[in-house]
CSV table of C-alpha atoms in Angstrom, one decimal:
chain,number,residue,atom,x,y,z
A,6,MET,CA,-10.4,13.1,-2.1
A,7,GLN,CA,-12.8,10.2,-0.6
A,8,GLN,CA,-11.9,9.4,2.8
A,9,THR,CA,-10.5,6.0,2.8
A,10,LYS,CA,-12.1,2.8,3.3
A,11,GLN,CA,-11.2,-0.2,6.1
A,12,ARG,CA,-9.4,-3.0,3.8
A,13,ILE,CA,-10.3,-6.7,3.5
A,14,LEU,CA,-8.2,-9.4,2.2
A,15,LEU,CA,-10.3,-12.6,1.6
A,16,VAL,CA,-8.8,-15.3,0.4
A,17,GLU,CA,-11.0,-18.3,-1.1
A,18,ASP,CA,-11.0,-20.3,-3.6
A,19,GLU,CA,-14.4,-21.3,-4.7
A,20,GLU,CA,-15.4,-18.5,-7.0
A,21,HIS,CA,-19.1,-18.6,-5.9
A,22,LEU,CA,-18.4,-17.9,-2.3
A,23,LEU,CA,-16.1,-15.8,-3.1
A,24,GLU,CA,-18.1,-13.2,-4.3
A,25,ALA,CA,-20.8,-13.6,-2.1
A,26,ILE,CA,-18.5,-13.0,1.2
A,27,LYS,CA,-17.4,-10.5,-1.0
A,28,LEU,CA,-19.9,-9.0,-2.0
A,29,ASN,CA,-21.6,-8.4,1.4
A,30,LEU,CA,-18.7,-7.3,2.9
A,31,GLU,CA,-18.3,-4.2,0.4
A,32,LEU,CA,-22.2,-4.0,1.0
A,33,GLU,CA,-20.7,-3.0,4.2
A,34,GLY,CA,-18.8,-0.5,3.8
A,35,TYR,CA,-15.2,-2.6,3.3
A,36,ARG,CA,-12.9,-2.6,0.4
A,37,VAL,CA,-12.2,-6.0,-0.4
A,38,SER,CA,-9.1,-7.7,-2.6
A,39,THR,CA,-9.4,-11.2,-3.1
A,40,ALA,CA,-7.0,-13.8,-3.7
A,41,THR,CA,-8.0,-17.8,-5.1
A,42,ASP,CA,-4.4,-19.4,-3.8
A,43,GLY,CA,-1.2,-18.9,-1.7
A,44,LYS,CA,0.8,-17.7,-3.9
A,45,LYS,CA,-1.4,-14.8,-4.9
A,46,ALA,CA,-2.8,-14.3,-1.1
A,47,LEU,CA,1.0,-13.7,0.0
A,48,LYS,CA,1.8,-11.2,-3.4
A,49,ILE,CA,-1.0,-8.7,-2.7
A,50,PHE,CA,-0.2,-8.9,1.4
A,51,LYS,CA,2.9,-7.2,0.1
A,52,GLU,CA,2.0,-4.3,-1.9
A,53,GLU,CA,-1.2,-3.5,0.1
A,54,ARG,CA,-1.9,-2.4,3.7
A,55,PHE,CA,-5.1,-4.2,5.2
A,56,ASN,CA,-7.1,-4.1,8.4
A,57,LEU,CA,-8.0,-8.0,8.1
A,58,VAL,CA,-7.0,-10.5,6.4
A,59,ILE,CA,-9.8,-13.5,6.0
A,60,LEU,CA,-8.2,-17.4,4.8
A,61,ASP,CA,-9.5,-20.8,3.5
A,62,VAL,CA,-7.2,-23.3,4.6
A,63,MET,CA,-7.8,-25.8,2.2
A,64,ILE,CA,-6.3,-23.3,-1.2
A,65,PRO,CA,-4.0,-24.3,-3.7
A,66,GLU,CA,-0.5,-23.0,-3.9
A,67,ILE,CA,-0.1,-22.6,0.2
A,68,ASP,CA,-2.5,-23.2,2.2
A,69,GLY,CA,-4.0,-20.7,4.6
A,70,PHE,CA,-1.9,-22.3,7.5
A,71,GLN,CA,0.6,-21.3,5.8
A,72,VAL,CA,0.1,-18.3,4.8
A,73,ALA,CA,-1.0,-16.7,8.1
A,74,GLU,CA,2.6,-17.8,9.6
A,75,THR,CA,4.3,-15.8,6.7
A,76,ILE,CA,1.9,-13.0,7.5
A,77,ARG,CA,3.1,-12.9,11.0
A,78,LEU,CA,6.5,-12.5,10.1
A,79,GLN,CA,6.3,-9.9,8.2
A,80,ASN,CA,3.1,-7.8,10.2
A,81,THR,CA,2.4,-9.1,13.8
A,82,GLU,CA,-0.6,-6.4,14.0
A,83,VAL,CA,-3.0,-7.1,11.0
A,84,PRO,CA,-5.5,-9.5,11.9
A,85,ILE,CA,-6.3,-13.2,10.6
A,86,MET,CA,-9.3,-14.7,10.7
A,87,PHE,CA,-10.1,-18.3,9.1
A,88,LEU,CA,-13.1,-19.1,7.9
A,89,THR,CA,-12.6,-22.5,7.2
A,90,ALA,CA,-14.0,-25.8,6.4
A,91,LYS,CA,-11.6,-28.1,8.8
A,92,ASN,CA,-13.7,-28.0,11.8
A,93,SER,CA,-11.2,-30.2,14.5
A,94,SER,CA,-9.9,-29.0,17.5
A,95,GLU,CA,-7.1,-30.3,15.5
A,96,ASP,CA,-7.4,-27.7,13.2
A,97,ARG,CA,-8.5,-24.9,14.9
A,98,ILE,CA,-5.5,-24.6,18.0
A,99,THR,CA,-3.1,-25.0,14.5
A,100,GLY,CA,-5.0,-22.0,12.8
A,101,LEU,CA,-4.5,-20.0,16.2
A,102,LYS,CA,-0.9,-21.4,16.9
A,103,LYS,CA,-0.1,-19.9,12.9
A,104,GLY,CA,-0.8,-16.2,14.5
A,105,ALA,CA,-5.4,-16.5,13.9
A,106,ASP,CA,-7.3,-13.8,15.9
A,107,ASP,CA,-10.7,-15.9,15.0
A,108,TYR,CA,-11.7,-19.3,13.0
A,109,LEU,CA,-14.7,-19.6,12.1
A,110,VAL,CA,-16.1,-23.0,10.3
A,111,LYS,CA,-17.8,-23.0,7.1
A,112,PRO,CA,-21.1,-23.5,6.9
A,113,PHE,CA,-21.5,-20.0,8.8
A,114,ASN,CA,-24.0,-17.0,9.6
A,115,LEU,CA,-23.5,-14.6,7.5
A,116,GLU,CA,-24.3,-12.3,10.5
A,117,GLU,CA,-22.3,-13.4,12.7
A,118,LEU,CA,-19.3,-13.6,10.0
A,119,ILE,CA,-20.0,-9.4,9.2
A,120,LEU,CA,-20.0,-9.2,13.6
A,121,ARG,CA,-16.7,-10.5,13.7
A,122,VAL,CA,-15.4,-9.0,10.8
A,123,GLY,CA,-15.8,-5.6,12.7
A,124,ILE,CA,-14.7,-6.4,15.8
A,125,LEU,CA,-11.5,-7.2,13.7
A,126,VAL,CA,-11.6,-4.5,12.0
A,127,ARG,CA,-12.1,-2.3,14.9
A,128,ARG,CA,-8.9,-3.5,16.9
A,129,SER,CA,-6.8,-2.9,13.7
A,130,MET,CA,-7.7,0.7,13.0
A,131,LYS,CA,-6.5,1.5,16.9
A,132,GLY,CA,-3.0,-0.1,15.9
A,133,ASP,CA,-3.6,2.6,13.3
A,134,GLU,CA,-4.3,5.6,15.6
A,135,LEU,CA,-1.0,7.7,15.7
A,136,LYS,CA,-0.3,8.0,20.1
A,137,GLU,CA,-0.2,10.3,22.3
A,138,LEU,CA,3.5,12.0,22.1
A,139,ASN,CA,4.9,15.0,22.2
A,140,ALA,CA,8.3,15.2,22.2
A,141,TYR,CA,11.1,12.5,21.5
A,142,THR,CA,15.2,12.6,21.2
A,143,ILE,CA,17.1,11.3,18.6
A,144,GLY,CA,21.1,11.9,19.3
A,145,ASP,CA,21.6,15.3,20.4
A,146,LYS,CA,18.1,16.6,19.2
A,147,THR,CA,14.7,16.8,20.3
A,148,ILE,CA,11.7,16.7,18.5
A,149,TYR,CA,8.4,18.8,19.7
A,150,PHE,CA,5.4,17.6,17.7
A,151,ASN,CA,3.0,20.4,19.3
A,152,SER,CA,5.3,23.1,17.9
A,153,PHE,CA,5.9,21.5,14.4
A,154,GLU,CA,10.0,22.2,15.7
A,155,LEU,CA,13.3,20.4,16.1
A,156,HIS,CA,16.1,21.5,18.3
A,157,HIS,CA,19.7,20.9,18.3
A,158,ALA,CA,22.4,20.6,21.0
A,159,ASP,CA,23.4,24.5,20.7
A,160,GLY,CA,20.3,26.1,21.0
A,161,THR,CA,19.4,26.4,17.1
A,162,VAL,CA,16.5,25.4,15.9
A,163,THR,CA,14.4,24.0,12.8
A,164,SER,CA,10.7,24.4,11.5
A,165,LEU,CA,9.2,21.1,10.3
A,166,THR,CA,6.5,21.2,8.0
A,167,LYS,CA,3.5,19.6,9.2
A,168,LYS,CA,4.3,16.5,7.3
A,169,GLU,CA,7.5,16.0,8.3
A,170,THR,CA,6.2,15.9,12.1
A,171,MET,CA,3.7,13.5,10.9
A,172,LEU,CA,6.0,11.7,8.8
A,173,LEU,CA,8.4,11.2,12.2
A,174,LYS,CA,5.7,10.6,14.6
A,175,LEU,CA,4.8,8.3,12.7
A,176,LEU,CA,8.1,6.0,11.8
A,177,ILE,CA,8.5,7.1,15.9
A,178,GLU,CA,5.5,5.6,17.0
A,179,ARG,CA,6.9,2.3,14.9
A,180,ARG,CA,9.9,2.4,15.3
A,181,ASN,CA,11.9,-1.1,14.4
A,182,GLU,CA,9.4,-2.1,12.4
A,183,ALA,CA,8.8,-1.6,9.3
A,184,VAL,CA,6.2,0.3,7.6
A,185,SER,CA,4.9,0.2,4.1
A,186,ARG,CA,4.7,3.5,1.9
A,187,GLU,CA,0.8,2.4,1.6
A,188,GLN,CA,0.6,2.5,4.9
A,189,ILE,CA,2.7,6.2,5.6
A,190,LEU,CA,0.7,7.6,2.5
A,191,GLU,CA,-2.6,6.8,3.8
A,192,THR,CA,-2.1,7.9,7.6
A,193,VAL,CA,0.1,10.8,6.4
A,194,TRP,CA,-2.0,11.8,3.6
A,195,ASN,CA,-4.9,9.9,3.5
A,196,TYR,CA,-4.1,8.9,0.0
A,197,ASP,CA,-5.2,5.4,-0.8
A,198,VAL,CA,-2.6,5.7,-4.2
A,199,TYR,CA,0.2,8.1,-4.6
A,200,PRO,CA,2.4,9.1,-8.3
A,201,SER,CA,5.9,8.2,-7.2
A,202,THR,CA,8.0,6.8,-3.7
A,203,ARG,CA,10.0,9.5,-4.6
A,204,THR,CA,7.7,11.5,-2.5
A,205,ILE,CA,8.2,9.9,1.2
A,206,ASP,CA,12.7,8.7,-0.5
A,207,ASN,CA,13.0,12.4,-0.5
A,208,PHE,CA,11.7,13.1,3.2
A,209,ILE,CA,13.4,10.1,4.4
A,210,LEU,CA,17.0,12.1,2.9
A,211,THR,CA,16.0,15.4,4.7
A,212,PHE,CA,15.3,13.7,7.8
A,213,ARG,CA,19.3,11.7,7.4
A,214,LYS,CA,21.0,15.5,7.1
A,215,TYR,CA,18.8,16.6,10.4
A,216,PHE,CA,19.7,13.3,12.7
A,217,GLU,CA,22.6,11.1,11.2
A,218,PRO,CA,25.5,11.2,12.0
A,219,ASP,CA,26.7,9.2,8.0
A,220,GLN,CA,24.2,10.3,6.0
A,221,LYS,CA,26.2,7.2,3.7
A,222,HIS,CA,25.4,4.8,6.8
A,223,PRO,CA,22.2,5.6,8.4
A,224,ARG,CA,21.9,4.2,11.6
A,225,TYR,CA,18.1,5.6,12.2
A,226,PHE,CA,16.2,5.9,9.2
A,227,HIS,CA,15.8,3.2,6.6
A,228,SER,CA,14.5,2.1,3.8
A,229,ILE,CA,13.4,-1.3,3.6
A,230,ARG,CA,13.7,-2.6,0.0
A,231,GLY,CA,10.3,-3.4,-1.4
A,232,VAL,CA,8.2,-2.9,1.5
A,233,GLY,CA,8.5,0.7,2.9
A,234,TYR,CA,10.6,2.3,5.7
A,235,LYS,CA,11.7,2.0,9.4
A,236,PHE,CA,13.1,4.1,12.1
A,237,THR,CA,15.4,2.5,14.3
A,238,ASP,CA,16.0,3.4,18.2
A,239,ASN,CA,16.6,1.8,21.4
A,240,PRO,CA,15.5,5.3,23.3
A,241,GLN,CA,15.8,6.4,27.0
A,242,ASN,CA,12.6,8.4,26.0
A,243,SER,CA,9.6,8.8,28.3
């Protein structure tokens, strides 16, 4: 199985520029998805996980500022870079207010673009790493991640599989935040694509059996239609 490449969504309506940037990013080892209008960009962003979004401002359907604003409502972590001919200070301020992390004006130096892309992608990769978490309590049960064990209030212990433990850890680290199926499969299974959404669904059902007082009305483990899954908790854990 090949190692997952870092992903970039490139949104640019000038075809020759789009292809030139795409080629150079791919030569740097990135996987690049492209869109030539804002509507398509948002559709692709919803379906896949990215380490960086590069946006032109003046694109058809939905302009880049609106695209960035919509992305920020869905995801507060993915870096966004504007790459645009709009070079006034007002435009730069607008871009940053919409949630951009960087703003590069056309015409640009290719080497500078590649350097800036690398900085932003590395920043996003830090967010993908699972933090050090040794134990976590949900209700009256405690998960011990290092030993792959679930300890119940009555003293009994359930052995967890490695995948169960990794998925629990990911969802808990991102608690109160929707995590996409693609991100789960990449982080836990190291897949780029997967055969069936039932793969994760079955794990979520198992977690509900372990933790939910009422499985039909889950308090902790939620399926977010069209997006992925979310663990909700207001923990007393440290």
